[in-house]
Amino acid sequence: MDGCVDMGSGPVCAMVWEGRDVVKTGRSILGATNPLASAPGTIRGDFAIDVGRNVCHGSDAVESAQKEIALWFGKDEVQSWKQASFDWIYEKP
């Protein structure tokens, strides 16, 4: 595809985030897929110009995140942990 840049075109920092509403929150931090529609203060809003080079990727659902995480990490490479301040930040369900 002409003009398409893949994730292997430069250095990549792959990471896994977890937490309440993490997909929704993560996508808010990233900004709209089209950087020109992204709010200032978002990663794409501050650092990207074109859709094909929007500098970051975030999964659109937990299910797709699980598939994408498996592309980058083995099961033994992803660690889940609870911050000491967790109970002070989150209400119990």
PDB file of N, CA, C and O in Angstrom, residues 15-85:
ATOM      1  N   MET A  15       3.953  -1.786  24.978  1.00  0.00           N
ATOM      2  CA  MET A  15       3.608  -1.869  26.395  1.00  0.00           C
ATOM      3  C   MET A  15       2.185  -2.357  26.562  1.00  0.00           C
ATOM      4  O   MET A  15       1.382  -2.298  25.639  1.00  0.00           O
ATOM      5  N   VAL A  16       1.897  -2.837  27.752  1.00  0.00           N
ATOM      6  CA  VAL A  16       0.565  -3.310  28.099  1.00  0.00           C
ATOM      7  C   VAL A  16       0.088  -2.494  29.284  1.00  0.00           C
ATOM      8  O   VAL A  16       0.802  -2.372  30.279  1.00  0.00           O
ATOM      9  N   TRP A  17      -1.094  -1.934  29.161  1.00  0.00           N
ATOM     10  CA  TRP A  17      -1.693  -1.166  30.258  1.00  0.00           C
ATOM     11  C   TRP A  17      -2.855  -1.962  30.819  1.00  0.00           C
ATOM     12  O   TRP A  17      -3.532  -2.692  30.088  1.00  0.00           O
ATOM     13  N   GLU A  18      -3.108  -1.804  32.110  1.00  0.00           N
ATOM     14  CA  GLU A  18      -4.279  -2.422  32.713  1.00  0.00           C
ATOM     15  C   GLU A  18      -4.915  -1.443  33.675  1.00  0.00           C
ATOM     16  O   GLU A  18      -4.277  -0.501  34.129  1.00  0.00           O
ATOM     17  N   GLY A  19      -6.184  -1.665  33.963  1.00  0.00           N
ATOM     18  CA  GLY A  19      -6.899  -0.807  34.896  1.00  0.00           C
ATOM     19  C   GLY A  19      -8.345  -0.637  34.466  1.00  0.00           C
ATOM     20  O   GLY A  19      -8.749  -1.067  33.385  1.00  0.00           O
ATOM     21  N   ARG A  20      -9.097   0.023  35.297  1.00  0.00           N
ATOM     22  CA  ARG A  20     -10.518   0.252  35.022  1.00  0.00           C
ATOM     23  C   ARG A  20     -10.678   1.083  33.750  1.00  0.00           C
ATOM     24  O   ARG A  20     -10.039   2.112  33.582  1.00  0.00           O
ATOM     25  N   ASP A  21     -11.522   0.593  32.853  1.00  0.00           N
ATOM     26  CA  ASP A  21     -11.794   1.274  31.573  1.00  0.00           C
ATOM     27  C   ASP A  21     -10.510   1.639  30.821  1.00  0.00           C
ATOM     28  O   ASP A  21     -10.413   2.693  30.204  1.00  0.00           O
ATOM     29  N   VAL A  22      -9.527   0.748  30.855  1.00  0.00           N
ATOM     30  CA  VAL A  22      -8.215   1.058  30.294  1.00  0.00           C
ATOM     31  C   VAL A  22      -8.254   1.303  28.790  1.00  0.00           C
ATOM     32  O   VAL A  22      -7.532   2.163  28.294  1.00  0.00           O
ATOM     33  N   VAL A  23      -9.103   0.594  28.051  1.00  0.00           N
ATOM     34  CA  VAL A  23      -9.169   0.822  26.601  1.00  0.00           C
ATOM     35  C   VAL A  23      -9.696   2.223  26.328  1.00  0.00           C
ATOM     36  O   VAL A  23      -9.100   2.991  25.568  1.00  0.00           O
ATOM     37  N   LYS A  24     -10.777   2.583  26.962  1.00  0.00           N
ATOM     38  CA  LYS A  24     -11.368   3.916  26.775  1.00  0.00           C
ATOM     39  C   LYS A  24     -10.398   5.008  27.227  1.00  0.00           C
ATOM     40  O   LYS A  24     -10.188   5.999  26.523  1.00  0.00           O
ATOM     41  N   THR A  25      -9.800   4.825  28.379  1.00  0.00           N
ATOM     42  CA  THR A  25      -8.865   5.816  28.906  1.00  0.00           C
ATOM     43  C   THR A  25      -7.621   5.922  28.026  1.00  0.00           C
ATOM     44  O   THR A  25      -7.164   7.025  27.714  1.00  0.00           O
ATOM     45  N   GLY A  26      -7.096   4.774  27.625  1.00  0.00           N
ATOM     46  CA  GLY A  26      -5.916   4.784  26.761  1.00  0.00           C
ATOM     47  C   GLY A  26      -6.170   5.480  25.444  1.00  0.00           C
ATOM     48  O   GLY A  26      -5.345   6.266  24.968  1.00  0.00           O
ATOM     49  N   ARG A  27      -7.328   5.233  24.856  1.00  0.00           N
ATOM     50  CA  ARG A  27      -7.648   5.880  23.576  1.00  0.00           C
ATOM     51  C   ARG A  27      -7.839   7.384  23.760  1.00  0.00           C
ATOM     52  O   ARG A  27      -7.535   8.167  22.867  1.00  0.00           O
ATOM     53  N   SER A  28      -8.301   7.805  24.920  1.00  0.00           N
ATOM     54  CA  SER A  28      -8.415   9.243  25.203  1.00  0.00           C
ATOM     55  C   SER A  28      -7.033   9.884  25.285  1.00  0.00           C
ATOM     56  O   SER A  28      -6.825  10.991  24.794  1.00  0.00           O
ATOM     57  N   ILE A  29      -6.098   9.181  25.908  1.00  0.00           N
ATOM     58  CA  ILE A  29      -4.725   9.691  26.016  1.00  0.00           C
ATOM     59  C   ILE A  29      -4.076   9.768  24.640  1.00  0.00           C
ATOM     60  O   ILE A  29      -3.363  10.723  24.338  1.00  0.00           O
ATOM     61  N   LEU A  30      -4.336   8.761  23.778  1.00  0.00           N
ATOM     62  CA  LEU A  30      -3.756   8.743  22.437  1.00  0.00           C
ATOM     63  C   LEU A  30      -4.344   9.826  21.545  1.00  0.00           C
ATOM     64  O   LEU A  30      -3.646  10.424  20.747  1.00  0.00           O
ATOM     65  N   GLY A  31      -5.639  10.083  21.651  1.00  0.00           N
ATOM     66  CA  GLY A  31      -6.314  11.041  20.779  1.00  0.00           C
ATOM     67  C   GLY A  31      -6.969  10.343  19.607  1.00  0.00           C
ATOM     68  O   GLY A  31      -6.809   9.145  19.396  1.00  0.00           O
ATOM     69  N   ALA A  32      -7.702  11.087  18.825  1.00  0.00           N
ATOM     70  CA  ALA A  32      -8.410  10.545  17.666  1.00  0.00           C
ATOM     71  C   ALA A  32      -7.429   9.943  16.666  1.00  0.00           C
ATOM     72  O   ALA A  32      -6.292  10.401  16.551  1.00  0.00           O
ATOM     73  N   THR A  33      -7.877   8.926  15.921  1.00  0.00           N
ATOM     74  CA  THR A  33      -7.021   8.278  14.923  1.00  0.00           C
ATOM     75  C   THR A  33      -6.479   9.300  13.931  1.00  0.00           C
ATOM     76  O   THR A  33      -5.316   9.241  13.548  1.00  0.00           O
ATOM     77  N   ASN A  34      -7.310  10.240  13.530  1.00  0.00           N
ATOM     78  CA  ASN A  34      -6.857  11.325  12.658  1.00  0.00           C
ATOM     79  C   ASN A  34      -6.243  12.401  13.546  1.00  0.00           C
ATOM     80  O   ASN A  34      -6.955  13.073  14.292  1.00  0.00           O
ATOM     81  N   PRO A  35      -4.937  12.581  13.483  1.00  0.00           N
ATOM     82  CA  PRO A  35      -4.286  13.559  14.352  1.00  0.00           C
ATOM     83  C   PRO A  35      -4.858  14.969  14.242  1.00  0.00           C
ATOM     84  O   PRO A  35      -4.866  15.713  15.223  1.00  0.00           O
ATOM     85  N   LEU A  36      -5.368  15.330  13.070  1.00  0.00           N
ATOM     86  CA  LEU A  36      -5.928  16.675  12.907  1.00  0.00           C
ATOM     87  C   LEU A  36      -7.215  16.850  13.704  1.00  0.00           C
ATOM     88  O   LEU A  36      -7.629  17.974  13.985  1.00  0.00           O
ATOM     89  N   ALA A  37      -7.848  15.733  14.083  1.00  0.00           N
ATOM     90  CA  ALA A  37      -9.059  15.784  14.904  1.00  0.00           C
ATOM     91  C   ALA A  37      -8.747  15.539  16.389  1.00  0.00           C
ATOM     92  O   ALA A  37      -9.648  15.543  17.211  1.00  0.00           O
ATOM     93  N   SER A  38      -7.474  15.324  16.700  1.00  0.00           N
ATOM     94  CA  SER A  38      -7.073  15.041  18.076  1.00  0.00           C
ATOM     95  C   SER A  38      -6.917  16.325  18.880  1.00  0.00           C
ATOM     96  O   SER A  38      -6.384  17.314  18.388  1.00  0.00           O
ATOM     97  N   ALA A  39      -7.347  16.266  20.119  1.00  0.00           N
ATOM     98  CA  ALA A  39      -7.248  17.430  21.004  1.00  0.00           C
ATOM     99  C   ALA A  39      -5.790  17.687  21.395  1.00  0.00           C
ATOM    100  O   ALA A  39      -5.005  16.752  21.527  1.00  0.00           O
ATOM    101  N   PRO A  40      -5.441  18.952  21.581  1.00  0.00           N
ATOM    102  CA  PRO A  40      -4.119  19.261  22.133  1.00  0.00           C
ATOM    103  C   PRO A  40      -3.981  18.576  23.489  1.00  0.00           C
ATOM    104  O   PRO A  40      -4.947  18.430  24.229  1.00  0.00           O
ATOM    105  N   GLY A  41      -2.785  18.118  23.791  1.00  0.00           N
ATOM    106  CA  GLY A  41      -2.559  17.409  25.038  1.00  0.00           C
ATOM    107  C   GLY A  41      -2.636  15.904  24.886  1.00  0.00           C
ATOM    108  O   GLY A  41      -2.253  15.174  25.782  1.00  0.00           O
ATOM    109  N   THR A  42      -3.147  15.433  23.738  1.00  0.00           N
ATOM    110  CA  THR A  42      -3.119  13.994  23.459  1.00  0.00           C
ATOM    111  C   THR A  42      -1.836  13.692  22.698  1.00  0.00           C
ATOM    112  O   THR A  42      -1.204  14.597  22.133  1.00  0.00           O
ATOM    113  N   ILE A  43      -1.436  12.433  22.681  1.00  0.00           N
ATOM    114  CA  ILE A  43      -0.197  12.071  21.988  1.00  0.00           C
ATOM    115  C   ILE A  43      -0.284  12.419  20.510  1.00  0.00           C
ATOM    116  O   ILE A  43       0.595  13.079  19.962  1.00  0.00           O
ATOM    117  N   ARG A  44      -1.374  12.017  19.862  1.00  0.00           N
ATOM    118  CA  ARG A  44      -1.514  12.320  18.434  1.00  0.00           C
ATOM    119  C   ARG A  44      -1.738  13.804  18.187  1.00  0.00           C
ATOM    120  O   ARG A  44      -1.254  14.348  17.202  1.00  0.00           O
ATOM    121  N   GLY A  45      -2.463  14.452  19.068  1.00  0.00           N
ATOM    122  CA  GLY A  45      -2.705  15.884  18.913  1.00  0.00           C
ATOM    123  C   GLY A  45      -1.435  16.708  19.012  1.00  0.00           C
ATOM    124  O   GLY A  45      -1.294  17.747  18.366  1.00  0.00           O
ATOM    125  N   ASP A  46      -0.494  16.260  19.815  1.00  0.00           N
ATOM    126  CA  ASP A  46       0.758  17.004  20.013  1.00  0.00           C
ATOM    127  C   ASP A  46       1.891  16.562  19.093  1.00  0.00           C
ATOM    128  O   ASP A  46       2.791  17.357  18.811  1.00  0.00           O
ATOM    129  N   PHE A  47       1.879  15.294  18.637  1.00  0.00           N
ATOM    130  CA  PHE A  47       3.054  14.769  17.947  1.00  0.00           C
ATOM    131  C   PHE A  47       2.811  14.188  16.559  1.00  0.00           C
ATOM    132  O   PHE A  47       3.738  13.646  15.971  1.00  0.00           O
ATOM    133  N   ALA A  48       1.595  14.245  16.038  1.00  0.00           N
ATOM    134  CA  ALA A  48       1.319  13.628  14.738  1.00  0.00           C
ATOM    135  C   ALA A  48       0.597  14.612  13.816  1.00  0.00           C
ATOM    136  O   ALA A  48      -0.009  15.570  14.272  1.00  0.00           O
ATOM    137  N   ILE A  49       0.680  14.334  12.524  1.00  0.00           N
ATOM    138  CA  ILE A  49       0.032  15.186  11.530  1.00  0.00           C
ATOM    139  C   ILE A  49      -0.850  14.367  10.587  1.00  0.00           C
ATOM    140  O   ILE A  49      -1.971  14.736  10.306  1.00  0.00           O
ATOM    141  N   ASP A  50      -0.343  13.237  10.078  1.00  0.00           N
ATOM    142  CA  ASP A  50      -1.062  12.424   9.103  1.00  0.00           C
ATOM    143  C   ASP A  50      -1.573  11.124   9.715  1.00  0.00           C
ATOM    144  O   ASP A  50      -0.897  10.518  10.553  1.00  0.00           O
ATOM    145  N   VAL A  51      -2.736  10.657   9.244  1.00  0.00           N
ATOM    146  CA  VAL A  51      -3.332   9.416   9.743  1.00  0.00           C
ATOM    147  C   VAL A  51      -2.371   8.239   9.565  1.00  0.00           C
ATOM    148  O   VAL A  51      -2.194   7.429  10.479  1.00  0.00           O
ATOM    149  N   GLY A  52      -1.736   8.129   8.424  1.00  0.00           N
ATOM    150  CA  GLY A  52      -0.830   7.021   8.143  1.00  0.00           C
ATOM    151  C   GLY A  52       0.439   7.036   8.964  1.00  0.00           C
ATOM    152  O   GLY A  52       1.188   6.070   8.988  1.00  0.00           O
ATOM    153  N   ARG A  53       0.680   8.141   9.641  1.00  0.00           N
ATOM    154  CA  ARG A  53       1.865   8.266  10.492  1.00  0.00           C
ATOM    155  C   ARG A  53       1.446   8.889  11.823  1.00  0.00           C
ATOM    156  O   ARG A  53       1.987   9.893  12.266  1.00  0.00           O
ATOM    157  N   ASN A  54       0.469   8.259  12.456  1.00  0.00           N
ATOM    158  CA  ASN A  54      -0.094   8.870  13.658  1.00  0.00           C
ATOM    159  C   ASN A  54       0.634   8.502  14.945  1.00  0.00           C
ATOM    160  O   ASN A  54       0.118   8.662  16.033  1.00  0.00           O
ATOM    161  N   VAL A  55       1.838   8.020  14.847  1.00  0.00           N
ATOM    162  CA  VAL A  55       2.835   7.790  15.906  1.00  0.00           C
ATOM    163  C   VAL A  55       2.493   6.767  16.980  1.00  0.00           C
ATOM    164  O   VAL A  55       3.358   6.442  17.776  1.00  0.00           O
ATOM    165  N   CYS A  56       1.275   6.266  17.062  1.00  0.00           N
ATOM    166  CA  CYS A  56       0.952   5.320  18.131  1.00  0.00           C
ATOM    167  C   CYS A  56      -0.246   4.468  17.735  1.00  0.00           C
ATOM    168  O   CYS A  56      -0.990   4.799  16.825  1.00  0.00           O
ATOM    169  N   HIS A  57      -0.407   3.386  18.467  1.00  0.00           N
ATOM    170  CA  HIS A  57      -1.537   2.495  18.244  1.00  0.00           C
ATOM    171  C   HIS A  57      -2.120   2.114  19.592  1.00  0.00           C
ATOM    172  O   HIS A  57      -1.383   1.884  20.549  1.00  0.00           O
ATOM    173  N   GLY A  58      -3.412   2.056  19.670  1.00  0.00           N
ATOM    174  CA  GLY A  58      -4.091   1.578  20.861  1.00  0.00           C
ATOM    175  C   GLY A  58      -5.211   0.653  20.447  1.00  0.00           C
ATOM    176  O   GLY A  58      -5.932   0.937  19.487  1.00  0.00           O
ATOM    177  N   SER A  59      -5.357  -0.449  21.133  1.00  0.00           N
ATOM    178  CA  SER A  59      -6.412  -1.408  20.813  1.00  0.00           C
ATOM    179  C   SER A  59      -7.781  -0.768  21.002  1.00  0.00           C
ATOM    180  O   SER A  59      -7.964   0.105  21.849  1.00  0.00           O
ATOM    181  N   ASP A  60      -8.752  -1.238  20.215  1.00  0.00           N
ATOM    182  CA  ASP A  60     -10.103  -0.673  20.281  1.00  0.00           C
ATOM    183  C   ASP A  60     -11.030  -1.454  21.202  1.00  0.00           C
ATOM    184  O   ASP A  60     -12.149  -1.040  21.450  1.00  0.00           O
ATOM    185  N   ALA A  61     -10.577  -2.596  21.722  1.00  0.00           N
ATOM    186  CA  ALA A  61     -11.393  -3.409  22.625  1.00  0.00           C
ATOM    187  C   ALA A  61     -10.464  -4.364  23.382  1.00  0.00           C
ATOM    188  O   ALA A  61      -9.352  -4.640  22.930  1.00  0.00           O
ATOM    189  N   VAL A  62     -10.932  -4.869  24.486  1.00  0.00           N
ATOM    190  CA  VAL A  62     -10.134  -5.804  25.281  1.00  0.00           C
ATOM    191  C   VAL A  62      -9.784  -7.042  24.456  1.00  0.00           C
ATOM    192  O   VAL A  62      -8.647  -7.529  24.502  1.00  0.00           O
ATOM    193  N   GLU A  63     -10.740  -7.538  23.678  1.00  0.00           N
ATOM    194  CA  GLU A  63     -10.502  -8.735  22.875  1.00  0.00           C
ATOM    195  C   GLU A  63      -9.386  -8.506  21.852  1.00  0.00           C
ATOM    196  O   GLU A  63      -8.516  -9.366  21.680  1.00  0.00           O
ATOM    197  N   SER A  64      -9.412  -7.390  21.152  1.00  0.00           N
ATOM    198  CA  SER A  64      -8.348  -7.124  20.179  1.00  0.00           C
ATOM    199  C   SER A  64      -7.030  -6.848  20.900  1.00  0.00           C
ATOM    200  O   SER A  64      -5.965  -7.210  20.411  1.00  0.00           O
ATOM    201  N   ALA A  65      -7.091  -6.253  22.074  1.00  0.00           N
ATOM    202  CA  ALA A  65      -5.868  -6.020  22.854  1.00  0.00           C
ATOM    203  C   ALA A  65      -5.206  -7.346  23.206  1.00  0.00           C
ATOM    204  O   ALA A  65      -3.979  -7.480  23.107  1.00  0.00           O
ATOM    205  N   GLN A  66      -5.992  -8.330  23.602  1.00  0.00           N
ATOM    206  CA  GLN A  66      -5.430  -9.632  23.960  1.00  0.00           C
ATOM    207  C   GLN A  66      -4.697 -10.257  22.770  1.00  0.00           C
ATOM    208  O   GLN A  66      -3.603 -10.813  22.924  1.00  0.00           O
ATOM    209  N   LYS A  67      -5.273 -10.146  21.576  1.00  0.00           N
ATOM    210  CA  LYS A  67      -4.625 -10.675  20.372  1.00  0.00           C
ATOM    211  C   LYS A  67      -3.351  -9.898  20.053  1.00  0.00           C
ATOM    212  O   LYS A  67      -2.320 -10.476  19.703  1.00  0.00           O
ATOM    213  N   GLU A  68      -3.421  -8.566  20.169  1.00  0.00           N
ATOM    214  CA  GLU A  68      -2.266  -7.730  19.850  1.00  0.00           C
ATOM    215  C   GLU A  68      -1.148  -7.894  20.875  1.00  0.00           C
ATOM    216  O   GLU A  68       0.033  -7.904  20.514  1.00  0.00           O
ATOM    217  N   ILE A  69      -1.489  -8.048  22.131  1.00  0.00           N
ATOM    218  CA  ILE A  69      -0.478  -8.279  23.173  1.00  0.00           C
ATOM    219  C   ILE A  69       0.288  -9.566  22.865  1.00  0.00           C
ATOM    220  O   ILE A  69       1.515  -9.619  22.990  1.00  0.00           O
ATOM    221  N   ALA A  70      -0.428 -10.597  22.419  1.00  0.00           N
ATOM    222  CA  ALA A  70       0.202 -11.883  22.098  1.00  0.00           C
ATOM    223  C   ALA A  70       1.184 -11.775  20.931  1.00  0.00           C
ATOM    224  O   ALA A  70       2.093 -12.593  20.804  1.00  0.00           O
ATOM    225  N   LEU A  71       1.025 -10.766  20.079  1.00  0.00           N
ATOM    226  CA  LEU A  71       1.970 -10.557  18.977  1.00  0.00           C
ATOM    227  C   LEU A  71       3.324 -10.073  19.489  1.00  0.00           C
ATOM    228  O   LEU A  71       4.356 -10.300  18.856  1.00  0.00           O
ATOM    229  N   TRP A  72       3.317  -9.388  20.627  1.00  0.00           N
ATOM    230  CA  TRP A  72       4.529  -8.746  21.130  1.00  0.00           C
ATOM    231  C   TRP A  72       5.140  -9.445  22.338  1.00  0.00           C
ATOM    232  O   TRP A  72       6.346  -9.358  22.561  1.00  0.00           O
ATOM    233  N   PHE A  73       4.304 -10.078  23.145  1.00  0.00           N
ATOM    234  CA  PHE A  73       4.764 -10.636  24.413  1.00  0.00           C
ATOM    235  C   PHE A  73       4.302 -12.074  24.598  1.00  0.00           C
ATOM    236  O   PHE A  73       3.195 -12.427  24.220  1.00  0.00           O
ATOM    237  N   GLY A  74       5.146 -12.890  25.249  1.00  0.00           N
ATOM    238  CA  GLY A  74       4.746 -14.221  25.686  1.00  0.00           C
ATOM    239  C   GLY A  74       3.973 -14.084  26.995  1.00  0.00           C
ATOM    240  O   GLY A  74       4.081 -13.067  27.682  1.00  0.00           O
ATOM    241  N   LYS A  75       3.212 -15.119  27.347  1.00  0.00           N
ATOM    242  CA  LYS A  75       2.406 -15.057  28.577  1.00  0.00           C
ATOM    243  C   LYS A  75       3.254 -14.812  29.816  1.00  0.00           C
ATOM    244  O   LYS A  75       2.811 -14.163  30.756  1.00  0.00           O
ATOM    245  N   ASP A  76       4.470 -15.322  29.834  1.00  0.00           N
ATOM    246  CA  ASP A  76       5.338 -15.149  30.988  1.00  0.00           C
ATOM    247  C   ASP A  76       6.021 -13.780  31.025  1.00  0.00           C
ATOM    248  O   ASP A  76       6.712 -13.454  31.988  1.00  0.00           O
ATOM    249  N   GLU A  77       5.831 -12.970  29.999  1.00  0.00           N
ATOM    250  CA  GLU A  77       6.469 -11.657  29.943  1.00  0.00           C
ATOM    251  C   GLU A  77       5.572 -10.515  30.422  1.00  0.00           C
ATOM    252  O   GLU A  77       6.035  -9.395  30.583  1.00  0.00           O
ATOM    253  N   VAL A  78       4.297 -10.773  30.623  1.00  0.00           N
ATOM    254  CA  VAL A  78       3.367  -9.737  31.072  1.00  0.00           C
ATOM    255  C   VAL A  78       3.059  -9.985  32.540  1.00  0.00           C
ATOM    256  O   VAL A  78       2.535 -11.030  32.908  1.00  0.00           O
ATOM    257  N   GLN A  79       3.399  -9.024  33.357  1.00  0.00           N
ATOM    258  CA  GLN A  79       3.190  -9.146  34.800  1.00  0.00           C
ATOM    259  C   GLN A  79       2.058  -8.219  35.229  1.00  0.00           C
ATOM    260  O   GLN A  79       2.006  -7.066  34.828  1.00  0.00           O
ATOM    261  N   SER A  80       1.186  -8.713  36.057  1.00  0.00           N
ATOM    262  CA  SER A  80       0.105  -7.906  36.608  1.00  0.00           C
ATOM    263  C   SER A  80       0.450  -7.625  38.063  1.00  0.00           C
ATOM    264  O   SER A  80       0.955  -8.500  38.772  1.00  0.00           O
ATOM    265  N   TRP A  81       0.235  -6.416  38.492  1.00  0.00           N
ATOM    266  CA  TRP A  81       0.531  -6.068  39.875  1.00  0.00           C
ATOM    267  C   TRP A  81      -0.449  -5.023  40.371  1.00  0.00           C
ATOM    268  O   TRP A  81      -1.131  -4.371  39.587  1.00  0.00           O
ATOM    269  N   LYS A  82      -0.542  -4.879  41.654  1.00  0.00           N
ATOM    270  CA  LYS A  82      -1.467  -3.937  42.277  1.00  0.00           C
ATOM    271  C   LYS A  82      -0.650  -2.888  43.032  1.00  0.00           C
ATOM    272  O   LYS A  82       0.160  -3.230  43.891  1.00  0.00           O
ATOM    273  N   GLN A  83      -0.853  -1.628  42.678  1.00  0.00           N
ATOM    274  CA  GLN A  83      -0.160  -0.543  43.366  1.00  0.00           C
ATOM    275  C   GLN A  83      -0.545  -0.527  44.839  1.00  0.00           C
ATOM    276  O   GLN A  83      -1.682  -0.836  45.205  1.00  0.00           O
ATOM    277  N   ALA A  84       0.375  -0.102  45.677  1.00  0.00           N
ATOM    278  CA  ALA A  84       0.090   0.002  47.110  1.00  0.00           C
ATOM    279  C   ALA A  84      -1.055   0.979  47.373  1.00  0.00           C
ATOM    280  O   ALA A  84      -1.828   0.809  48.312  1.00  0.00           O
ATOM    281  N   SER A  85      -1.206   1.981  46.520  1.00  0.00           N
ATOM    282  CA  SER A  85      -2.244   2.998  46.709  1.00  0.00           C
ATOM    283  C   SER A  85      -3.574   2.627  46.057  1.00  0.00           C
ATOM    284  O   SER A  85      -4.521   3.415  46.094  1.00  0.00           O
TER     285      SER A  85
END
